[in-house]
Short mmCIF file of C-alpha atoms and ligand atoms in Angstrom, two decimals:
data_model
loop_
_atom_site.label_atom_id
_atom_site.label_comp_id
_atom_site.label_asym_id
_atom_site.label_seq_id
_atom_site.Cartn_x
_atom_site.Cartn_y
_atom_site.Cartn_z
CA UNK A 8 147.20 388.45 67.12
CA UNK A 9 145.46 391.24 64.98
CA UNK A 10 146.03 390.67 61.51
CA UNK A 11 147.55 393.43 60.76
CA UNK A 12 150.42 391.89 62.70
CA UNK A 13 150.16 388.73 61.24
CA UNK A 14 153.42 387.52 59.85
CA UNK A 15 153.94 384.81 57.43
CA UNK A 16 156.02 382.34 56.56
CA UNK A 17 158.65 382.92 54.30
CA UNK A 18 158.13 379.66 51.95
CA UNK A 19 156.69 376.33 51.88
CA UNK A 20 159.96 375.05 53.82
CA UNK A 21 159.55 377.42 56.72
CA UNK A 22 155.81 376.12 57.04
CA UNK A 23 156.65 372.54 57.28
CA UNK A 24 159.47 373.09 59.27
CA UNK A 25 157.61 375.02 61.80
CA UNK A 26 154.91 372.65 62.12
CA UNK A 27 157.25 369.60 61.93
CA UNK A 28 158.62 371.61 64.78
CA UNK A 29 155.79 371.52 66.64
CA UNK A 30 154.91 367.62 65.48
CA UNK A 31 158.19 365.90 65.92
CA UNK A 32 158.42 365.95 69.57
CA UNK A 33 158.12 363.43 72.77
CA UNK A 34 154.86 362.42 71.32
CA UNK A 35 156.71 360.72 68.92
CA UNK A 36 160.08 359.39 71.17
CA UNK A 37 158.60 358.83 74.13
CA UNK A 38 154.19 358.78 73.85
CA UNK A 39 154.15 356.52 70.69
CA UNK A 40 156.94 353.52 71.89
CA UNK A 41 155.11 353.13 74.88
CA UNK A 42 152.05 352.93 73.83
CA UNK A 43 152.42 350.75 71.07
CA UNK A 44 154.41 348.00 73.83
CA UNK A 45 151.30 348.12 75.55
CA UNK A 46 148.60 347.67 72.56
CA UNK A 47 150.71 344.81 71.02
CA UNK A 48 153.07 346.25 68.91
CA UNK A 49 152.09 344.96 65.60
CA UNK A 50 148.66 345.69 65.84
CA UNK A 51 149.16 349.55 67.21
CA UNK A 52 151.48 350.31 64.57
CA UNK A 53 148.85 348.88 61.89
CA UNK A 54 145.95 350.95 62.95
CA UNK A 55 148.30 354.10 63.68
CA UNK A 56 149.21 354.48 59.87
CA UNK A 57 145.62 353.60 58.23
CA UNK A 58 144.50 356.12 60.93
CA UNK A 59 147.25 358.47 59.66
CA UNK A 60 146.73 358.60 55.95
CA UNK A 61 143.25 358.52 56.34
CA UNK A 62 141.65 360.30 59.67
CA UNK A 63 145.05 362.39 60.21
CA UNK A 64 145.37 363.90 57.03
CA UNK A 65 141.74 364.75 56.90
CA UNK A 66 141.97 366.96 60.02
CA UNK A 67 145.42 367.92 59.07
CA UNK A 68 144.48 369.61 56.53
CA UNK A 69 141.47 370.71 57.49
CA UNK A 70 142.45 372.65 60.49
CA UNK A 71 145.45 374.08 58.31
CA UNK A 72 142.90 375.05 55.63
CA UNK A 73 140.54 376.80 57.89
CA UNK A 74 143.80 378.97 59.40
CA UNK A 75 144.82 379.57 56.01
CA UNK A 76 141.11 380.78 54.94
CA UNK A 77 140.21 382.89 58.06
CA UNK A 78 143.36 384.27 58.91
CA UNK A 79 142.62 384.21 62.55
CA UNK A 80 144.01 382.48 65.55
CA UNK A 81 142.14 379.46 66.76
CA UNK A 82 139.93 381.66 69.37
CA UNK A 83 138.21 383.36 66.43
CA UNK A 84 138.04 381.21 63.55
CA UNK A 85 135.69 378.93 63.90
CA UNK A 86 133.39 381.79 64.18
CA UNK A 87 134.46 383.23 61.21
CA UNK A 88 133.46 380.00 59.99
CA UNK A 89 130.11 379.56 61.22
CA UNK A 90 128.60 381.70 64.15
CA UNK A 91 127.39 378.57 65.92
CA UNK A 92 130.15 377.42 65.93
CA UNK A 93 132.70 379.76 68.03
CA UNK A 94 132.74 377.79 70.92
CA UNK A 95 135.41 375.11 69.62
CA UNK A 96 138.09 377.55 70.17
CA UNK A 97 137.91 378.34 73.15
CA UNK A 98 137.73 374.31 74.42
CA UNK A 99 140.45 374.00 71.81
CA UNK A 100 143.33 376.06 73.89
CA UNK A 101 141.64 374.44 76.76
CA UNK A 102 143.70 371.15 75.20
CA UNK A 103 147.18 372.69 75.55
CA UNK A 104 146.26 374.11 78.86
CA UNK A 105 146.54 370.62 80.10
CA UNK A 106 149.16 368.81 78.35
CA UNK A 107 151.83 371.93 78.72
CA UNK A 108 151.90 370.82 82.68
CA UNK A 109 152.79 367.88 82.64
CA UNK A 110 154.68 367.63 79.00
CA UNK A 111 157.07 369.69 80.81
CA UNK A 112 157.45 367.35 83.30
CA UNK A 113 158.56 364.74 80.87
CA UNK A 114 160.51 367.43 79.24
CA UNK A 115 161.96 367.78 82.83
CA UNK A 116 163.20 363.63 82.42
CA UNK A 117 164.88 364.40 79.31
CA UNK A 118 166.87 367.13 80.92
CA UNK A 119 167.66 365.10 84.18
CA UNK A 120 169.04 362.37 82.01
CA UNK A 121 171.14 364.46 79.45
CA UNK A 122 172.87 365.61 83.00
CA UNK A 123 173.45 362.63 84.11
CA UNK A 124 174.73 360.98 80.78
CA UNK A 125 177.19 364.60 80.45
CA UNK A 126 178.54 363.78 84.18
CA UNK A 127 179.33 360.25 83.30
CA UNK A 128 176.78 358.59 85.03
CA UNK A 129 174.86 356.81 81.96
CA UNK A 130 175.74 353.89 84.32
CA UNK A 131 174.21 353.94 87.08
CA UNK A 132 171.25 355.19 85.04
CA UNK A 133 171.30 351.66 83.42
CA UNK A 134 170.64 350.23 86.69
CA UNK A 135 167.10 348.27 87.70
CA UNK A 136 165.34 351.06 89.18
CA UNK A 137 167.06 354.34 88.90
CA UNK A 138 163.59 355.93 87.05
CA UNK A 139 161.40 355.15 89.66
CA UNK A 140 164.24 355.70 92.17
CA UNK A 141 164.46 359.56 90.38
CA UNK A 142 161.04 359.82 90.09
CA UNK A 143 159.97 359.14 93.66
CA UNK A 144 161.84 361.75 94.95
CA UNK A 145 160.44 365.34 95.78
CA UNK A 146 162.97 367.81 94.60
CA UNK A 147 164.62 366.81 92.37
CA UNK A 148 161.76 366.71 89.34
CA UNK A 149 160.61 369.45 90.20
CA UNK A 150 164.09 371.08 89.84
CA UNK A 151 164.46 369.70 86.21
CA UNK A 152 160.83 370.72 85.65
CA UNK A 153 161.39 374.22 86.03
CA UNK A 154 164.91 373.92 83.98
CA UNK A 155 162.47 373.01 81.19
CA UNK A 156 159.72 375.21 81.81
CA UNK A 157 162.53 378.15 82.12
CA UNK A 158 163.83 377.08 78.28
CA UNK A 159 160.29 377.01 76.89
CA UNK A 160 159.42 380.55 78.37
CA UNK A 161 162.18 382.05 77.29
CA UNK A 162 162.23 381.15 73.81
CA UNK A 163 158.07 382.04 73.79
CA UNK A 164 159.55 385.10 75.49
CA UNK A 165 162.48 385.88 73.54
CA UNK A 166 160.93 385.36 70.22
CA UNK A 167 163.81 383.66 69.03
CA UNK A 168 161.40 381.30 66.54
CA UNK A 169 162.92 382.25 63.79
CA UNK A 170 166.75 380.75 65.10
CA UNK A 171 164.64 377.70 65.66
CA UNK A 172 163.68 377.33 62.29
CA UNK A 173 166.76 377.63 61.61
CA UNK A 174 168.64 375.12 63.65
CA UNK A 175 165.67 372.53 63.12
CA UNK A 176 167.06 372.18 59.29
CA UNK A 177 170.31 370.51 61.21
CA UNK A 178 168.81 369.52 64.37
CA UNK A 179 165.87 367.03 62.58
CA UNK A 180 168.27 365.48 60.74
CA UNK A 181 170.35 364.21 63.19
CA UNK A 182 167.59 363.46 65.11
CA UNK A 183 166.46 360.99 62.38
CA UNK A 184 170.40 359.24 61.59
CA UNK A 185 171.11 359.20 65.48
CA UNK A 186 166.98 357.05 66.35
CA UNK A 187 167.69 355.11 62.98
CA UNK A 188 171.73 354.08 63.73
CA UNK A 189 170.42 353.52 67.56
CA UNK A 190 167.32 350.89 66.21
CA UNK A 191 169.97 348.99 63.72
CA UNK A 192 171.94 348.23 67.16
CA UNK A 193 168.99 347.70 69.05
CA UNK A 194 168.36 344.70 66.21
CA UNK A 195 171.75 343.76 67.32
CA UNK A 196 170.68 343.26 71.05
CA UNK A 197 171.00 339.73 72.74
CA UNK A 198 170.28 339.13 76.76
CA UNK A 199 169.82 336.22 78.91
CA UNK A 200 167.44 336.90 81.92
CA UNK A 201 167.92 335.11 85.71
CA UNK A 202 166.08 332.50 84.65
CA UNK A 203 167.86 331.76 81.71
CA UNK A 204 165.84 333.01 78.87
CA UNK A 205 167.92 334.39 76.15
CA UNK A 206 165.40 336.98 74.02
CA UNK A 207 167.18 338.97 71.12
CA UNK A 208 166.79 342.08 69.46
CA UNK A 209 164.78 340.35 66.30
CA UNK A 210 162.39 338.83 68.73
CA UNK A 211 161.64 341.91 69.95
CA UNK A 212 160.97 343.33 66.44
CA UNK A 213 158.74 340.68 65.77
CA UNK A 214 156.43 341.98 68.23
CA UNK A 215 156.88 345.25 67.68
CA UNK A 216 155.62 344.33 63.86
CA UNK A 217 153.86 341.58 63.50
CA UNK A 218 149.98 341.87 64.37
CA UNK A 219 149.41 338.85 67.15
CA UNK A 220 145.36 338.66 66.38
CA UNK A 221 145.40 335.50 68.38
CA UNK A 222 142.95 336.03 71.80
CA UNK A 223 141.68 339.33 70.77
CA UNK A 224 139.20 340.37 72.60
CA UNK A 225 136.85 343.19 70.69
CA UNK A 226 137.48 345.59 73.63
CA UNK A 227 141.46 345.33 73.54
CA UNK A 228 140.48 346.16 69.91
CA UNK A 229 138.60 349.01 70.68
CA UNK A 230 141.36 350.04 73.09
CA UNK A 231 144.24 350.10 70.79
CA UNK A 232 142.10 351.79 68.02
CA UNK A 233 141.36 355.01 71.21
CA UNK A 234 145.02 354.68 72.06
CA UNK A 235 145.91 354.92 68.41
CA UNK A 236 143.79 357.74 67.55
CA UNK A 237 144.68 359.75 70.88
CA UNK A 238 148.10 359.35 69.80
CA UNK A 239 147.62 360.61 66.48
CA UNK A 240 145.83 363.72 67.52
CA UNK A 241 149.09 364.37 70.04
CA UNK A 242 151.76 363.73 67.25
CA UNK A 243 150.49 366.08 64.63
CA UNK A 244 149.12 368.58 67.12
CA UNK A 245 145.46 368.69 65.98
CA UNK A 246 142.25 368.82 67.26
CA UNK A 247 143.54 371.92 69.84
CA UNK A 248 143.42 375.16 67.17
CA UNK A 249 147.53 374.64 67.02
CA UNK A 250 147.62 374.03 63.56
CA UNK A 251 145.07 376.45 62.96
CA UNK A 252 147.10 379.32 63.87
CA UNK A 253 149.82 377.81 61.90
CA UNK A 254 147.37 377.63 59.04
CA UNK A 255 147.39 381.33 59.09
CA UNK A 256 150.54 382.32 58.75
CA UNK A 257 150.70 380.22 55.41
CA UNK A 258 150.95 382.02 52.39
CA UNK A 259 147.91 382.11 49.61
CA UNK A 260 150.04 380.54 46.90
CA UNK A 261 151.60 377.92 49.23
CA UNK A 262 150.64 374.38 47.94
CA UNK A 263 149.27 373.23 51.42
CA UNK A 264 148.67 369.60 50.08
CA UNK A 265 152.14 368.88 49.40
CA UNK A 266 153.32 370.61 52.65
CA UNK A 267 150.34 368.11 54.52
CA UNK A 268 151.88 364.83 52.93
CA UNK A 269 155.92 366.02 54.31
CA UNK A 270 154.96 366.71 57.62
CA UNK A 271 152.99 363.48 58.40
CA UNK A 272 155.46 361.66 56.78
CA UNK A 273 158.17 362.89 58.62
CA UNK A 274 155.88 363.14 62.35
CA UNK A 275 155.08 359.11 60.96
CA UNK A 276 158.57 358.20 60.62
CA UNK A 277 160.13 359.46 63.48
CA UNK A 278 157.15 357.71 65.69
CA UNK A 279 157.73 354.61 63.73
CA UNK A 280 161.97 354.67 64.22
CA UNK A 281 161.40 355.33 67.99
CA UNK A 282 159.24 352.72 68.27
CA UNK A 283 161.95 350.39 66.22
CA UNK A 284 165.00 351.73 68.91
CA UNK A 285 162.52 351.10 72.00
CA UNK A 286 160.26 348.40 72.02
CA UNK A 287 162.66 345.44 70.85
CA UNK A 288 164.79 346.83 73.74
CA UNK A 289 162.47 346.20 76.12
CA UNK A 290 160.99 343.31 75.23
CA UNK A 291 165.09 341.87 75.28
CA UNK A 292 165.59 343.29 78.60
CA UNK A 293 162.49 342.94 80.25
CA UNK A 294 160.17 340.55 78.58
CA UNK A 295 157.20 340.64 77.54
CA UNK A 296 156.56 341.97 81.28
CA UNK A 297 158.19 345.10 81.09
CA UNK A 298 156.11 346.02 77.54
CA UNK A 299 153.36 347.43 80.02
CA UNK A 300 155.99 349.58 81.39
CA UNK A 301 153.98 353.00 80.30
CA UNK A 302 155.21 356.48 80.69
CA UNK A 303 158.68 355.41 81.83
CA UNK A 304 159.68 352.94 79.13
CA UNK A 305 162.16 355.10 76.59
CA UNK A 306 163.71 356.32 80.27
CA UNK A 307 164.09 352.67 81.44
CA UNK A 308 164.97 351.05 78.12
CA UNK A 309 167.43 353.43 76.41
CA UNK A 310 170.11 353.46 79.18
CA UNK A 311 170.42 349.84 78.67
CA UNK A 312 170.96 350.03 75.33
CA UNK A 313 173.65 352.61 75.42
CA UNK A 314 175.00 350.69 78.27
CA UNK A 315 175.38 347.63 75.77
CA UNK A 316 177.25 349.42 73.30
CA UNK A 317 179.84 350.62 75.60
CA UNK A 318 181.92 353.70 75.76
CA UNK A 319 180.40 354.99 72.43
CA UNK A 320 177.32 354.71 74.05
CA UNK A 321 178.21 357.50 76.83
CA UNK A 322 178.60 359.98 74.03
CA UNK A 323 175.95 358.54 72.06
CA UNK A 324 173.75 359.05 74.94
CA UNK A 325 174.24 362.64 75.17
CA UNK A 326 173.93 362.99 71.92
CA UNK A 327 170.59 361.29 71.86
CA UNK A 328 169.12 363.11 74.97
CA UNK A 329 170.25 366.38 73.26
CA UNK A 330 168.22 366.28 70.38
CA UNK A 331 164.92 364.85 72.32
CA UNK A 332 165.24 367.98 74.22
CA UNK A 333 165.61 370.27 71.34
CA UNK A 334 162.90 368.28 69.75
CA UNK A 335 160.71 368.42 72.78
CA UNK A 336 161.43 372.31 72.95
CA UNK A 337 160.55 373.18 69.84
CA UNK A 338 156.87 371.23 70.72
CA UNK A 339 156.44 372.75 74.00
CA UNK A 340 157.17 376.43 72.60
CA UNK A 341 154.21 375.76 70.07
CA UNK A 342 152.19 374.65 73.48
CA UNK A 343 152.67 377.53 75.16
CA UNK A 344 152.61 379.73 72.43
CA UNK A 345 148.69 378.39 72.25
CA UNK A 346 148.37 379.32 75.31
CA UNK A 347 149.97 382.96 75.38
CA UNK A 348 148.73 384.31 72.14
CA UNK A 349 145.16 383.17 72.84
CA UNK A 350 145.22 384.91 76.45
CA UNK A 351 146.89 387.89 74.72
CA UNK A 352 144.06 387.71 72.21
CA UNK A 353 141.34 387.20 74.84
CA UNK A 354 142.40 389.47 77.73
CA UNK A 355 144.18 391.97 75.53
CA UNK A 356 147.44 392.19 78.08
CA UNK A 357 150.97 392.25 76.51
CA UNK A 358 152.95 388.90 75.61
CA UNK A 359 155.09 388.91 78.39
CA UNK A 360 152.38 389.17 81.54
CA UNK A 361 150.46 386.38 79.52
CA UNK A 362 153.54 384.19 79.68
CA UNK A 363 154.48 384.59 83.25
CA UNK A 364 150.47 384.01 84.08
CA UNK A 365 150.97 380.77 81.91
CA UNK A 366 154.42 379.63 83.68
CA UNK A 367 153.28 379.82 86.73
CA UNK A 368 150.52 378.29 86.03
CA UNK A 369 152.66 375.64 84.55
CA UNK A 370 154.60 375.36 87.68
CA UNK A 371 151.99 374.86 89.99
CA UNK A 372 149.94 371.77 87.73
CA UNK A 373 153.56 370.58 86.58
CA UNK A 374 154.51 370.01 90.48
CA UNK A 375 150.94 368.68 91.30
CA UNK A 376 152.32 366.14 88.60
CA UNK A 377 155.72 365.28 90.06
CA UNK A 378 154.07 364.88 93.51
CA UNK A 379 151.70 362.06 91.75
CA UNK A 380 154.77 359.84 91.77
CA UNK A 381 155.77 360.24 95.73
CA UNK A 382 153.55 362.79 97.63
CA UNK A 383 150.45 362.40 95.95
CA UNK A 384 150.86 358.95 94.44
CA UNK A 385 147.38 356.79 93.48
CA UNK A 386 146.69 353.86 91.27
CA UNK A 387 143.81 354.80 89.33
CA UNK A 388 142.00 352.02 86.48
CA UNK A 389 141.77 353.60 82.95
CA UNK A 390 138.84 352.53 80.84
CA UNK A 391 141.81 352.14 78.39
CA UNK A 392 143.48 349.79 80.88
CA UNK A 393 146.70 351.84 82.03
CA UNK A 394 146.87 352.30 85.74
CA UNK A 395 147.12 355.93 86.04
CA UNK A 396 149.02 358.24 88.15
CA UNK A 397 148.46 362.28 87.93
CA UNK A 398 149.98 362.36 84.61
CA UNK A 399 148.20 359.69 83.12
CA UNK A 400 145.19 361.40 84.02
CA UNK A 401 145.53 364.56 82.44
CA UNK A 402 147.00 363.13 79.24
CA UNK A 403 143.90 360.64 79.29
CA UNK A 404 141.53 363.89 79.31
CA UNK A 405 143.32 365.70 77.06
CA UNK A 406 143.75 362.94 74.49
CA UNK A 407 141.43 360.29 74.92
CA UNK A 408 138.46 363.06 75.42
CA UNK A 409 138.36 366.58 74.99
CA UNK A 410 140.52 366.20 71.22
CA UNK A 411 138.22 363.52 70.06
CA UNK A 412 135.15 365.66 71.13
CA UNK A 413 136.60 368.80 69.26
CA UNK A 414 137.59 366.29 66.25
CA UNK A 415 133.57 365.54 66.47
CA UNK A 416 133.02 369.21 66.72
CA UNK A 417 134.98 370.07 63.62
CA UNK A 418 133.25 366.78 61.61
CA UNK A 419 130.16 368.06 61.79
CA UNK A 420 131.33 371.69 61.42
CA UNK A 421 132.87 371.15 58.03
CA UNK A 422 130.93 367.92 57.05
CA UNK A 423 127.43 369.50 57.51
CA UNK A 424 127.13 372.74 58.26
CA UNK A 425 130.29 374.53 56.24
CA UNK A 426 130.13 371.97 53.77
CA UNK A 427 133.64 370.21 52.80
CA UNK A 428 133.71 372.60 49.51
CA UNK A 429 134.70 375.39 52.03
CA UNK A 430 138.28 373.16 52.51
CA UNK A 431 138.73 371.78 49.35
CA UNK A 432 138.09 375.12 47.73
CA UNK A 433 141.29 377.21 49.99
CA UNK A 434 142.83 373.79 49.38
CA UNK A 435 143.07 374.07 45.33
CA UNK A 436 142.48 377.35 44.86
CA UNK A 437 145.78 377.67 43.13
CA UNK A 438 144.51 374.62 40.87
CA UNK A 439 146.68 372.37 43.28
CA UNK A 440 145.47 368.60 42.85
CA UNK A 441 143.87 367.03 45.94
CA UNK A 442 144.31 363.17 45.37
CA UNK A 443 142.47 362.31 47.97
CA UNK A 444 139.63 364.13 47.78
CA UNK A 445 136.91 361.68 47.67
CA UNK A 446 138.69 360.34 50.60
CA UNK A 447 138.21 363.54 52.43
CA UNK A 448 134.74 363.83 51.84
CA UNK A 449 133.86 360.01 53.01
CA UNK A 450 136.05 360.25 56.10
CA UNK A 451 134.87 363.85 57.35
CA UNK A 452 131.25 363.67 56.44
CA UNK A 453 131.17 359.66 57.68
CA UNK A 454 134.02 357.59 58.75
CA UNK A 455 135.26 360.27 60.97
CA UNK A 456 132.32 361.22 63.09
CA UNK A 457 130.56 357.70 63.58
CA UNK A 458 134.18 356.56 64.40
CA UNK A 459 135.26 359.88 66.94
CA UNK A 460 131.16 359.26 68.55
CA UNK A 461 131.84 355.24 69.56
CA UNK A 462 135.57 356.24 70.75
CA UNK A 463 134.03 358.77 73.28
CA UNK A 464 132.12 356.64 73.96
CA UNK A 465 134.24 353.65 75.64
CA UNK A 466 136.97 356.97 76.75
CA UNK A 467 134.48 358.05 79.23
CA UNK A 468 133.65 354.34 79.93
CA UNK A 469 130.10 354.10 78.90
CA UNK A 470 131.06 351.33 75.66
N1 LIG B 519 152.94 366.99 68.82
C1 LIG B 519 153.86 367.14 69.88
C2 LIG B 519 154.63 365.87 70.11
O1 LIG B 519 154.47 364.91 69.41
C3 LIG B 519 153.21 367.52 71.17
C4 LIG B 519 152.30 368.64 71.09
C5 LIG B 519 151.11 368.52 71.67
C6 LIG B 519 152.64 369.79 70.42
C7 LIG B 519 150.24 369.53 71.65
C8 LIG B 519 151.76 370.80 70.36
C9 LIG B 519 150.57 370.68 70.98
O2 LIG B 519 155.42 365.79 71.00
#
């Protein structure tokens, strides 16, 4: 976008809204549940908020401050910022490029199940093997992809961002009563298997909080600190120029510090509820078995819960699967909004040939995806230890590699070359008070980089 076209927001709230927007998504309902069942629990969730306050709100607000300072969209920033440097923005929309695929795909789950919840068949979705039943067929993901794909590219299309600020003031919060009334009855849970085991709710909250340090091997350490920090980058939609171009649409007398701390908190706590709503459903239904469950886990888990709860839970369910979808919209329009402005930017065409390049685009990698589960299936080892189908894959690239090697890129960028005066300078140049501003020097300059080199380290399988 030229900047003389470049709108702003209209206030602090819009800002965080927008980029809560764009945070708050499946990252958070269905990414971060799963993943912390498979790190165990306790010890996930521990890392994930020191990683947080420290490492996420140091690239936070980094990538918001250089937006803010440059005014340019993600493709031409970091040369503004250093001429050496130009080549992170291109790699960075190469990030969305390959999550918008297959998040649509998932995005495509979400729809399938609000249908079948609406028609009254929440039921049958509660049933041992109705996901992988859905997802094995051909046609019918690849229907519900499109349904989602369609959504996304018309609001990117229709340029109706502005109603979606708008509804997100009522949408988010009913997000957040709905995931925290459905994780007080998942407390409530109780469930003898065949073989007589009775495992309850609390159980399962135990793992899903308490650290279990006993057996742990320095790799599965290593593992759930890459998982952690993968899933970090996803949830608050950094290390891919995203919040960049948000960055510069925020207004000079905006204090960007306080706007930081809301959204992570908000991004942090709706991970954290999910988690509270999914895993101790699982691990009362399935065991400790069914915590290595992976992409399918909120799909598998959350039927049975409404299921338990009767015929509220039919409504509840719809009411659930409604707001992950608006959720999960308002994330995938800031995907493919990447995506289209930068090959606006790039190619100079007009914003409506860029998004039908980028749909069908979408199409074609989101159906390679759906075939992964029937067509095209594989079983391929992680070096984070998930068995991997096509989607696994691509979020493993996106996530475990290319962010972490722009996240490096950006380190040394600000640390050593820019100098982390350039951000702290647009950050408090209204006088603002950065609290933690020692911490910001000691993480980007140090902690950061030495930690972001050995992660890339054992992601490409070399550690
Ligand atoms: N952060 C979003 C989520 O948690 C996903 C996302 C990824 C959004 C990449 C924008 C860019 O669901």
């Amino acid at each position: 976008m030229s900047e003389t076209k470049r709108g702003s927001f209209t206030g602090s709230l819009g800002f965080v809204l927008s980029a809560a927007g764009s945070a708050v998504g499946l990252g958070n309902i269905w990414r971060f549940p799963y993943l912390a069942a498979k790190d165990n629990g306790g010890l996930f969730i521990l890392i994930y908020i020191i990683l947080a306050v420290s490492f996420g709100f140091t690239l936070l607000t980094t990538e918001i401050a250089i937006g803010r300072k440059t005014k340019q969209s993600p493709l031409t920033a970091y040369k503004k910022i250093n001429k050496k440097f130009g080549w992170i923005g291109p790699i960075a929309t190469l990030v969305p490029t390959i999550i918008l695929p297959y998040y649509c795909v998932i995005g495509g789950w979400v729809c399938k199940y609000l249908f079948t919840f609406i028609t009254g068949e929440g039921t049958a979705a509660a049933g041992d093997g109705y996901f992988t039943g859905y997802i094995s067929e051909t046609a019918q993901p690849i229907i519900w992809l499109c349904v989602f794909l369609g959504l996304t590219a018309a609001v990117v299309l229709g340029g109706v961002n502005k109603g979606i600020e708008k509804s997100s003031r009522i949408i988010m919060p009913i997000l957040l009563v709905l995931v925290i009334g459905i994780s007080v009855f998942s407390m409530t849970l109780s469930y003898t298997d065949a073989e007589g085991v009775t495992r309850t709710g609390l159980d399962g909250l135990k793992v899903y909080l308490i650290p279990n340090f006993e057996g742990l091997s320095f790799k599965q350490f290593f593992i759930t600190l890459m998982d952690a920090m993968g899933q970090l980058f996803f949830s608050i939609s950094v290390a891919m120029g995203i919040m960049v171009a948000y960055g510069s649409y925020v207004n000079d007398d905006t204090n960007m510090i306080k706007s930081i701390n809301q959204i992570e908190f908000f991004d942090t706590a709706i991970a954290l509820l999910a988690g509270f709503m999914i895993v101790p459903a699982v691990f009362v239904f399935m065991g400790q078995d069914g915590m290595s469950g992976g992409p399918g886990l909120m799909f598998i888990s959350l039927p049975k819960v409404f299921e338990a709860m009767g015929g509220a839970g039919k409504i509840i369910g719809i009411l659930f699967f409604i707001m992950v979808l608006f959720a999960a919209v308002t994330s995938s329009v800031s995907v493919m909004e990447a995506i289209v402005s930068s090959i606006m930017d790039r190619f100079g065409i007009s914003r409506i040939k860029s998004a039908v390049i980028v749909t069908v685009y979408a199409i074609i990698f989101g159906v390679i995806v759906c075939l992964g589960y029937n067509k095209l299936y594989f079983e391929l080892s992680l070096p984070n230890g998930a068995t991997a189908q096509i989607l696994d894959v691509f979020d493993y690239i996106s996530n475990n590699i290319l962010m972490p090697f722009l996240a490096l890129a950006t380190c040394i960028l600000i640390g050593y070359v820019a100098k982390p005066k350039t951000i702290i300078d647009e950050v408090t140049k209204n006088g603002e008070k950065f609290g933690r501003k020692n911490l910001y020097i000691v993480m980007i300059k140090f902690v950061a980089p030495v930690l972001l080199f050995f992660l890339l380290l054992q992601a490409i399988g070399i550690l």
